[in-house]
Coordinates of C-alpha atoms and ligand atoms in Angstrom, one line a residue:
X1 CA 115.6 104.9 106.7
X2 CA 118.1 107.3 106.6
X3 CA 117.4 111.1 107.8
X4 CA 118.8 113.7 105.4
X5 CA 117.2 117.1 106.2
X6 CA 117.9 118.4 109.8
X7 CA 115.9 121.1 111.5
X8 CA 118.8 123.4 112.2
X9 CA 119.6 123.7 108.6
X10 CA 116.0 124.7 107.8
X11 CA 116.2 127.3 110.2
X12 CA 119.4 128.6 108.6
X13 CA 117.1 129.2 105.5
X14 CA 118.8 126.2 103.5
X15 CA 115.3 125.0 102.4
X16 CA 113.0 127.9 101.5
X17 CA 110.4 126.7 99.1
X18 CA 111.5 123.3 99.1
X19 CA 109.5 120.5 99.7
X20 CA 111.2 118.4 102.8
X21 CA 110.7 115.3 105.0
X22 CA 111.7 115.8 108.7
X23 CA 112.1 113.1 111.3
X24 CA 111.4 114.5 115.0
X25 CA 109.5 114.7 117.9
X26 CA 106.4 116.6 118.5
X27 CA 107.3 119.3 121.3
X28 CA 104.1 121.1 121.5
X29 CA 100.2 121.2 119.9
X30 CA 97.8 123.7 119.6
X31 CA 95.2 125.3 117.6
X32 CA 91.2 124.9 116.1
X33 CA 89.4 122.2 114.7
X34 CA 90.3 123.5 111.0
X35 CA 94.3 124.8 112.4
X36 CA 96.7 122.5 114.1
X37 CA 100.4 124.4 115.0
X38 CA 103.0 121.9 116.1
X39 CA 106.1 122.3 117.2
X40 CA 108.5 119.4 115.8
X41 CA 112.4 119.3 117.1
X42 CA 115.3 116.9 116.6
X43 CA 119.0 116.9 117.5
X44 CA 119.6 120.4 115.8
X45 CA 116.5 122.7 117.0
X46 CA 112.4 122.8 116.7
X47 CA 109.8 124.3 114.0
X48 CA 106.7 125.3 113.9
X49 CA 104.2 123.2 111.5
X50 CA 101.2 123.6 110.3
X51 CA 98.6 121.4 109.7
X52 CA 95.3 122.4 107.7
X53 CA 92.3 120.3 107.4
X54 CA 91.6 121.2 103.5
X55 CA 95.5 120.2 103.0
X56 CA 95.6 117.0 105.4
X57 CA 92.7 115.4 104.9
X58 CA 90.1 114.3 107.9
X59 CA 91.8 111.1 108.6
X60 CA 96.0 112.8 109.2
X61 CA 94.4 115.7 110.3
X62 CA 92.7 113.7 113.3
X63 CA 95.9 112.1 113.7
X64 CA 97.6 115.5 113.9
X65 CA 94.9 117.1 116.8
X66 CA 95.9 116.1 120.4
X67 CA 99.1 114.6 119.2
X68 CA 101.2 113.5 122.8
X69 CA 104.2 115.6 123.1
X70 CA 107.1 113.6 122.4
X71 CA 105.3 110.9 119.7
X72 CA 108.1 110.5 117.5
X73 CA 106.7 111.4 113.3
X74 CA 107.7 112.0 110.1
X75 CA 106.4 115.2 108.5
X76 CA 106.5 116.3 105.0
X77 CA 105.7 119.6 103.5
X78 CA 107.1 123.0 102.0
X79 CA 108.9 125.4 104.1
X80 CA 108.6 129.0 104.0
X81 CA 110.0 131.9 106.0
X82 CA 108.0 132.9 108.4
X83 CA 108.5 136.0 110.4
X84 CA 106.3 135.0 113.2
X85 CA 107.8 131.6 113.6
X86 CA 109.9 131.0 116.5
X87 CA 113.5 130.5 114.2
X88 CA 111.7 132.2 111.5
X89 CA 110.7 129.4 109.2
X90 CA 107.7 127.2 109.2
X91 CA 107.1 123.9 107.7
X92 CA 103.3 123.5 105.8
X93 CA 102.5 119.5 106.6
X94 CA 101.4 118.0 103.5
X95 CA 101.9 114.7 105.4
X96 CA 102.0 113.1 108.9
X97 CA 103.4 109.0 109.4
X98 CA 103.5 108.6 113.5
X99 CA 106.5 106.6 114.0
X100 CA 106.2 105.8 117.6
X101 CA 103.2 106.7 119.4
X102 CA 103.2 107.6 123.7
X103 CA 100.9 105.8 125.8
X104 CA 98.0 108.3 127.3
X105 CA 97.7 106.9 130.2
X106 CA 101.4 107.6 131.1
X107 CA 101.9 111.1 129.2
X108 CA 105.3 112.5 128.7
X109 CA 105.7 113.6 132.4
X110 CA 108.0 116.7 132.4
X111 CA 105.8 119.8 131.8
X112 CA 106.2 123.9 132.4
X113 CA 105.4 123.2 135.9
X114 CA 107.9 120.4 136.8
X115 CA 110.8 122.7 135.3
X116 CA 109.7 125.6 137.7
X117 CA 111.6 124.2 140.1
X118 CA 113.7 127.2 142.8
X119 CA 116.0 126.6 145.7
X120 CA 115.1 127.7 149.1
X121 CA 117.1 131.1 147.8
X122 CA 114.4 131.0 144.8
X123 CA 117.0 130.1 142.2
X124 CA 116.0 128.1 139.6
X125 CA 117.4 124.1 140.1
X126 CA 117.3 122.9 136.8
X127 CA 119.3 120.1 138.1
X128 CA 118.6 119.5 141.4
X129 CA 114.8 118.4 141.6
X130 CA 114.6 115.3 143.2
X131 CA 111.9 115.0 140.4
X132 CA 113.8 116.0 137.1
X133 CA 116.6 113.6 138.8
X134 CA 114.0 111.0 139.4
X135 CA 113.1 111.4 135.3
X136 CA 116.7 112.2 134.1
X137 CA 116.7 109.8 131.2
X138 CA 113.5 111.7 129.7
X139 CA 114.5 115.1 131.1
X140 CA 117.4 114.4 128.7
X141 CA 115.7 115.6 125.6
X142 CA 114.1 118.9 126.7
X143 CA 115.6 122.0 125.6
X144 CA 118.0 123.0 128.3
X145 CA 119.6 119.9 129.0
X146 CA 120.0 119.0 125.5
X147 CA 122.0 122.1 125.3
X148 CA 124.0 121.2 128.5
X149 CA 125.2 117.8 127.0
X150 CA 126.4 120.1 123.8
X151 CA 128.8 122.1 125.6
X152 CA 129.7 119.4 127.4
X153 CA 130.7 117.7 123.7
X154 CA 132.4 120.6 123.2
X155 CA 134.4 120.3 126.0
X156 CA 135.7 116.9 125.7
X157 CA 136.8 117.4 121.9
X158 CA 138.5 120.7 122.8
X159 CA 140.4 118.7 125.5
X160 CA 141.6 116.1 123.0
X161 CA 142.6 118.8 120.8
X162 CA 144.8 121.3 123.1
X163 CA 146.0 118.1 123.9
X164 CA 147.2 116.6 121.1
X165 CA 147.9 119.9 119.1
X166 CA 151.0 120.0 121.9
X167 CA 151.9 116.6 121.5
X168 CA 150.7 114.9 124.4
X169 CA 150.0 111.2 124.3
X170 CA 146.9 109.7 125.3
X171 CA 147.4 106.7 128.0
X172 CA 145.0 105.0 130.1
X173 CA 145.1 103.6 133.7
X174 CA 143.4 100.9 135.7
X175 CA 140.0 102.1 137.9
X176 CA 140.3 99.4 140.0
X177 CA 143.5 100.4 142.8
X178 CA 144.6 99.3 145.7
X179 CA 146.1 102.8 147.0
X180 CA 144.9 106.3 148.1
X181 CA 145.8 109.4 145.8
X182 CA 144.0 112.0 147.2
X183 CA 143.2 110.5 150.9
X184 CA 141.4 107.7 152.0
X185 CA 138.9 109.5 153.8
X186 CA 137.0 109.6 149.8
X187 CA 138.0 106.1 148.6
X188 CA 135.2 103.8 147.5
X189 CA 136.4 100.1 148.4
X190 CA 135.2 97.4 146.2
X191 CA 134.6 93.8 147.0
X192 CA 137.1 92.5 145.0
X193 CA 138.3 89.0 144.4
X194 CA 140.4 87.9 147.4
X195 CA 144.4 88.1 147.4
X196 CA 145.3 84.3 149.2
X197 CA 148.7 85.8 149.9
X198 CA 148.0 89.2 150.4
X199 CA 144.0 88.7 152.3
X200 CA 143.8 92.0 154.3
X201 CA 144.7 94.5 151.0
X202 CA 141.8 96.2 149.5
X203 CA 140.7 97.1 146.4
X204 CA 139.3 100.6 146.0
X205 CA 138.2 102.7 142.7
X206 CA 140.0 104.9 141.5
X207 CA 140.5 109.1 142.8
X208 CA 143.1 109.6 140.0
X209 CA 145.1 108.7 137.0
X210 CA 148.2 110.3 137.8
X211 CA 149.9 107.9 140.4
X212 CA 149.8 105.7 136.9
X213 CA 150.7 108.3 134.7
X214 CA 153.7 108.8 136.7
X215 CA 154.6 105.3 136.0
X216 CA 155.0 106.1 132.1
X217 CA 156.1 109.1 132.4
X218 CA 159.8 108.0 131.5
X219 CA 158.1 106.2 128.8
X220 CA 155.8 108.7 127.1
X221 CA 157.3 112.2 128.7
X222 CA 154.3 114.1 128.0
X223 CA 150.5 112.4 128.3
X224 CA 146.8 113.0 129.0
X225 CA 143.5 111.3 129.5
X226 CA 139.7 111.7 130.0
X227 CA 138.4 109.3 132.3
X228 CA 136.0 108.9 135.2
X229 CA 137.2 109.2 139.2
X230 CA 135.6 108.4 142.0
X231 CA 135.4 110.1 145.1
X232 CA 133.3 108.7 148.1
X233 CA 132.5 112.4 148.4
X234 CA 129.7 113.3 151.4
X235 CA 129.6 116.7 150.6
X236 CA 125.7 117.7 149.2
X237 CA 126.5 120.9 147.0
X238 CA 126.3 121.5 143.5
X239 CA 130.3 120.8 142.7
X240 CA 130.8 117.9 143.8
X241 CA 129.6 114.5 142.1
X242 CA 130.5 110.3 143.8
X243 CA 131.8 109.4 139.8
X244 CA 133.4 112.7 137.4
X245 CA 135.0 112.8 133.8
X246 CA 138.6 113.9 135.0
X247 CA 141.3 115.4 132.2
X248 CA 144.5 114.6 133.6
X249 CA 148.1 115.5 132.5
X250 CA 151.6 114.5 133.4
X251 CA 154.8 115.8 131.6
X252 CA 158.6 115.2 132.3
X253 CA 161.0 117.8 132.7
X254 CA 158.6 120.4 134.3
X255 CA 158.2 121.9 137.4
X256 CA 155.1 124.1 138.8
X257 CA 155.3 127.1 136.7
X258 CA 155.4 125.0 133.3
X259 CA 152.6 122.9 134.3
X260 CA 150.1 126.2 134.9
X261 CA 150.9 127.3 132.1
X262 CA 148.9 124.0 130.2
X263 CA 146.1 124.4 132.8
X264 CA 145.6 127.9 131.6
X265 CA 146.3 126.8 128.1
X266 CA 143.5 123.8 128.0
X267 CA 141.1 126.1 130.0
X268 CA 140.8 129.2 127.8
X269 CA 141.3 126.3 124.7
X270 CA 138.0 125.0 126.0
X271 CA 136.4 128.6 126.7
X272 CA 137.1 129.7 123.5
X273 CA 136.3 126.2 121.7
X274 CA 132.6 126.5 123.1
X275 CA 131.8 130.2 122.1
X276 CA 133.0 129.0 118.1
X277 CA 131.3 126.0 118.0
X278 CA 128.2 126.8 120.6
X279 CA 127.4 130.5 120.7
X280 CA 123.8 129.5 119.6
X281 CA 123.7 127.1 122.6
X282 CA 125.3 129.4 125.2
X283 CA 122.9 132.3 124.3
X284 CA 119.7 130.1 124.7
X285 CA 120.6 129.0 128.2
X286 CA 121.0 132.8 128.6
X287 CA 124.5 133.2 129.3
X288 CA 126.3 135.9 129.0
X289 CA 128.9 135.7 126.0
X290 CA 131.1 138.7 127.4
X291 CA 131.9 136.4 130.5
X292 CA 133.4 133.6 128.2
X293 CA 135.1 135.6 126.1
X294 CA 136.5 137.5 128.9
X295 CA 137.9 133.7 130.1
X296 CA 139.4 132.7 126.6
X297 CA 141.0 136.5 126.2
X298 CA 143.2 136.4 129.0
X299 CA 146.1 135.7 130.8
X300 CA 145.4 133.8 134.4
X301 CA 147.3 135.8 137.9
X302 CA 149.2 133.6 140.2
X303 CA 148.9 134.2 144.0
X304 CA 150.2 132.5 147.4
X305 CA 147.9 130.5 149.3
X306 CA 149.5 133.1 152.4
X307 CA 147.7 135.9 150.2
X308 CA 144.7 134.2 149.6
X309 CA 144.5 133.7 153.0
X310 CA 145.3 137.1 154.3
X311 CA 142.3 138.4 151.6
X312 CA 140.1 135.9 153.4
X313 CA 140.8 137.1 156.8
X314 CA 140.3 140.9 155.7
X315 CA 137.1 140.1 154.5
X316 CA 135.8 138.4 157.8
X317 CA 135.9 134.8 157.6
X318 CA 137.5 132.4 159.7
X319 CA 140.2 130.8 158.8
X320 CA 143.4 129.6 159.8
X321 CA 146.9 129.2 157.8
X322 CA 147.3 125.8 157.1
X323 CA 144.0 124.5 156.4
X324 CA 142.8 123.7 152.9
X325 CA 140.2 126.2 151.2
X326 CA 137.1 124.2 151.2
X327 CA 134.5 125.3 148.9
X328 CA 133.3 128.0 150.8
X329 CA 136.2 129.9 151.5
X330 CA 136.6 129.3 148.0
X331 CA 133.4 131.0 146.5
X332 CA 134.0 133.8 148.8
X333 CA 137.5 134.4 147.4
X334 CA 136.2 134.3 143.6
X335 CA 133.6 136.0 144.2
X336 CA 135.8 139.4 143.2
X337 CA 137.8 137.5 140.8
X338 CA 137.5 138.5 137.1
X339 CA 139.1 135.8 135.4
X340 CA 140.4 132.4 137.1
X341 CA 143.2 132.5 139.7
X342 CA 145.7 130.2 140.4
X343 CA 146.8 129.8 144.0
X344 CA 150.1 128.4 144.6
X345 CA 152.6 127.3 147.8
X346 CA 150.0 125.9 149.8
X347 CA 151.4 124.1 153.3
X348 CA 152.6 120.9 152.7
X349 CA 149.8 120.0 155.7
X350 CA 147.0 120.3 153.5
X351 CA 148.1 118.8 150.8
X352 CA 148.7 115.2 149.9
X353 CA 152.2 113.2 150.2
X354 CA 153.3 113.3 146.2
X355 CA 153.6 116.7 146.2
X356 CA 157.3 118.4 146.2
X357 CA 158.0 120.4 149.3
X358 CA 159.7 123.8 148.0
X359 CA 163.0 123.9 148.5
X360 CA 163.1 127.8 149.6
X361 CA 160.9 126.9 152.6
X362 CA 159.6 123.7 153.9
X363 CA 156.4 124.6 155.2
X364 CA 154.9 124.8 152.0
X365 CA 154.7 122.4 148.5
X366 CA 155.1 123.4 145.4
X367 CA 151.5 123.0 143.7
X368 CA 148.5 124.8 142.5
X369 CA 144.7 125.1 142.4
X370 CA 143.2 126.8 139.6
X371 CA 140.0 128.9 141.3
X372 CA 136.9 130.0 138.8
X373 CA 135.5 133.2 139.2
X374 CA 131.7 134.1 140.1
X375 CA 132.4 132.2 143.4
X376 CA 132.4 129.3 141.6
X377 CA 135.9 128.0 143.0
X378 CA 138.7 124.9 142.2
X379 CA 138.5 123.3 138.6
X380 CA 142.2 122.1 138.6
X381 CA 144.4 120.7 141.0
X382 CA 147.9 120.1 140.0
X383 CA 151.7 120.8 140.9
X384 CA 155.6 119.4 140.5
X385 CA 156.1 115.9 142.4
X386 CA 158.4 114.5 145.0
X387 CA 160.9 112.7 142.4
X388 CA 163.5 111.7 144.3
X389 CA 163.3 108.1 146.0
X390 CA 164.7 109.4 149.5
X391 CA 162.3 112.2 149.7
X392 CA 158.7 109.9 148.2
X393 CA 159.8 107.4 151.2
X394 CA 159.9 110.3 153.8
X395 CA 156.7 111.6 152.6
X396 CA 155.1 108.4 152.4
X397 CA 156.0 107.5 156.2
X398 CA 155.5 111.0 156.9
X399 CA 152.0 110.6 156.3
X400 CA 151.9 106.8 157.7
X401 CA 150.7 105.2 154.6
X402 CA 151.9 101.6 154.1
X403 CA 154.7 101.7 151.3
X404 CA 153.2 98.5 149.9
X405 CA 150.4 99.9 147.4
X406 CA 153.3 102.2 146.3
X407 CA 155.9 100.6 145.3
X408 CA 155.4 101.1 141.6
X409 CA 155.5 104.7 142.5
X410 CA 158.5 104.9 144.6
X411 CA 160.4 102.2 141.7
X412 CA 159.8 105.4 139.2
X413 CA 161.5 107.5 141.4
X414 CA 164.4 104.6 141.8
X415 CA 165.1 104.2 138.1
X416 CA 166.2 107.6 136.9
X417 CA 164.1 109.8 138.4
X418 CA 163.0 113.3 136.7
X419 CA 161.6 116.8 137.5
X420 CA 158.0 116.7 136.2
X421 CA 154.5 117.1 137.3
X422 CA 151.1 117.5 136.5
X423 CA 147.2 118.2 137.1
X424 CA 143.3 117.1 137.2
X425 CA 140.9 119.3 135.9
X426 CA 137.2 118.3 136.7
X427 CA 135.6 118.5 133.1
X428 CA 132.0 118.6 134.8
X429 CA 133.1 121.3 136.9
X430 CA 134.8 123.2 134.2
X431 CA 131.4 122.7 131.7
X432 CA 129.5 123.8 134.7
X433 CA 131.0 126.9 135.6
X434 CA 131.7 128.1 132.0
X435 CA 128.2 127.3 130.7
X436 CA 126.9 129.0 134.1
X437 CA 124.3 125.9 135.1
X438 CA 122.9 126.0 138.6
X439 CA 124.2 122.4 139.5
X440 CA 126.9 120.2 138.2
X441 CA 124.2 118.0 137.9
X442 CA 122.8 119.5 134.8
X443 CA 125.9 118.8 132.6
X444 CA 126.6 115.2 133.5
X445 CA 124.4 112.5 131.8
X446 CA 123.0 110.6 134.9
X447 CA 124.4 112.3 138.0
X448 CA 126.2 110.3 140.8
X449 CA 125.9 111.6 144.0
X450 CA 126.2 110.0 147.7
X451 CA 122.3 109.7 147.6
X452 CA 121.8 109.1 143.8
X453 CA 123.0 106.4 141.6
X454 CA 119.9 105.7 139.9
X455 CA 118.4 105.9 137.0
Ligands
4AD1 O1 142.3 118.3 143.3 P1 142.2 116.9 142.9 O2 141.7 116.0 144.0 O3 143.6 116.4 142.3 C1 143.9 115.2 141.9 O4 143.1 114.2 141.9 C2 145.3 115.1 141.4 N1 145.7 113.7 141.6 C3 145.2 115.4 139.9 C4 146.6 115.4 139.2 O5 147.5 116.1 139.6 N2 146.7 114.6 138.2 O6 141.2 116.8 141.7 C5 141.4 117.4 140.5 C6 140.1 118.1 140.0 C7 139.6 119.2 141.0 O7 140.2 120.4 140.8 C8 138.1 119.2 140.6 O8 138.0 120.0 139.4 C9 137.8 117.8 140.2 O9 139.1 117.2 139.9 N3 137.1 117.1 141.2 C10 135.8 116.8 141.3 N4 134.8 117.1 140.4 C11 133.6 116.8 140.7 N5 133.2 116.1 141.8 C12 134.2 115.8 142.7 N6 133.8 115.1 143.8 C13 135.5 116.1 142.5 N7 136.7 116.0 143.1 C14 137.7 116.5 142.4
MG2 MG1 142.0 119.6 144.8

């Protein structure tokens, strides 16, 4: 069995007249005992068909009437153009073979009802329902999620390509660590097999590639990768997921201002990737085109943390120099922003022990968020690294982590040591924000949060 015609194309008008066979599932039923409209969809889109009792026959056309949403059929028939069909084409059945039927006393369960689902604000949570999240595999297949795991495709090949088109290599690194990148305050620990030498180190997953890209940095000089993190992340709002798909890149002979300028590069790469390839998909889900294009078009501004904070203080909110913007400071900082931000120098209190302290003023590091606008906040964090070995050991005790873990990090530093740094961009985050979804739930497959990890 091998499916040639696809409903997409038949919508595009590649089939008028013809006779076709399609493969789908049946998304809705109506009509009168003589009538039957159905609408079929697949991969590529839906169609209205219709199914006459002189044309059908008693026995299909019985088959046809009451058909559960979501049996899985082959139709075949003539399609037409149809003004009043939704897509504008309509397929006449001449034929109906169910392929796999649905059990009716356990009908598909997602209906209009369960997707009319608000907040406490009244905003629509496509993602968040504890009952769409409770049926995610089968919430999978209707309309607007479908279109959510598009862009996400999107994404992830756009990624590869900005990539690769400037010669980065792809390199992978273990998930299984037994050191901190980001903090331990968000490390999962694992109950790994037992160290006899060694029985009081741990084993955690992983927050991050980069501590291993470092590591072939002299090798490879410029590489990337796509690859889960974990976080042990509390933190209940709609950014912020226990397992993400996290595009990393490291490159030699770079410092903060060369790196920014690939996390602008791979950003409006991705913006503009998804409004070529997905305009169809972004404009069903209602979003405004304008906004994208607006993100692809243009150059991103650079601004000091010290600003950011200053802006934040003018505008009422609480907040003193030295702490790290948490989400909410965030969202009200990008609320005004038209296009993404990035915010640079932050103190080297907030920020984690690889990052270079800047040489002009030791109270700050030399690194970078990038911020989204519509309040939507951080999608990359990145900056140069401590290279030296004499200035990683300071940090490291600094901070009064054990230099055990790290020693393959501190040894890259002690075998020719270069310039160079990086950044993580959160792919979910980025797919969220640009495709506008209420949650960063709606965009990754099955969502892992710290009170979900099934189904
Ligand atoms: O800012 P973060 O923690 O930076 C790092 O992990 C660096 N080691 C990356 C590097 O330089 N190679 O994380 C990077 C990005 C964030 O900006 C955010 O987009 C995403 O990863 N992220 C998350 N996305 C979803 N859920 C979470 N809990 C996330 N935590 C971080
Ligand atoms: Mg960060």
């Amino acid at each position: 069995m091998v499916k040639t015609t696809w409903i997409g194309d038949v919508q595009k008008g590649q089939y008028n007249g013809k006779e076709v066979e399609l493969m789908g599932w049946i998304k809705r039923e109506r009509g009168s005992n003589k009538l039957r409209f159905i609408v079929l969809r697949d991969s590529t889109g839906s169609i209205q068909c219709v199914g006459k009792l002189d044309a059908l026959g008693e026995k299909s056309f019985n088959l046809l009437k009451g058909i559960l949403i979501e049996t899985s059929v082959i139709l075949k028939g003539v399609v037409s153009a149809s003004e009043k069909a939704p897509g504008g084409h309509e397929l006449q059945i001449s034929s109906m073979e169910i392929v796999g039927g649905v059990n009716s006393e356990r009908p598909f369960p997602i209906n209009e009802d369960s997707l009319r689902v608000v907040d406490e604000n009244g905003s629509p949570l496509y993602g968040g329902s504890e009952f769409l999240l409770n049926h995610r595999h089968l919430y999978l297949r209707v309309g607007r999620q479908t279109t959510m795991l598009k862009l996400r495709s999107s994404a992830f090949g756009a990624i590869h390509n900005y990539f690769r088109g400037q010669e980065f290599i792809e390199y992978q690194a273990p998930n299984f660590v037994a050191g901190a990148v980001e903090g331990g305050s968000t490390l999962f620990e694992v109950p790994y097999f037992q160290d006899e030498d060694n029985p009081d180190q741990k084993v955690y997953l992983t927050q991050s590639w980069q501590l291993y890209a470092e590591a072939a940095m002299p090798a490879l000089e410029r590489l990337y990768t796509i690859a889960p993190s974990f976080r042990a992340e509390q933190s209940r709002t709609r950014r912020h997921l226990t397992e993400f798909w996290h595009a990393e890149m490291e490159m030699a002979w770079a410092n903060n201002n060369d790196i920014m300028v690939h996390g602008e590069g791979v950003v409006r790469h991705i913006a503009k990737t998804m409004l070529d390839e997905c305009e169809q998909e972004l404009t069903s889900i209602d979003r405004d085109l304008d906004l994208v294009a607006r993100y692809a078009d243009n150059p991103y501004p650079r601004m000091r943390y010290d600003e950011a904070v200053e802006i934040l203080q003018g505008k009422g909110v609480k907040i003193e120099w030295g702490e790290d913007l948490d989400h909410s400071k965030e969202s009200v900082l990008t609320k005004d922003f038209d296009v993404p931000h990035f915010l640079t120098h932050y103190p080297k209190i907030a920020k984690p022990f690889y990052h270079r302290v800047d040489p002009d003023d030791e109270k700050y590091v030399l690194c970078h968020d990038l911020l989204a606008p519509e309040g939507y906040g951080e999608i990359i964090g990145g900056g140069e690294r401590t290279w030296t070995e004499k200035e990683i050991l300071e940090r490291i005790d600094e901070e009064g982590t054990p230099r055990d873990p790290y020693q393959f990090y501190i040894d890259v530093r002690s075998y020719g040591g270069v310039p160079h740094g990086g950044f993580g961009l959160g792919v979910d985050r980025v797919v969220s924000w640009l495709a506008g979804a209420t949650s960063i739930r709606e965009v990754i497959p099955f969502p892992r949060t710290s009170r979900r990890f099934t189904p």
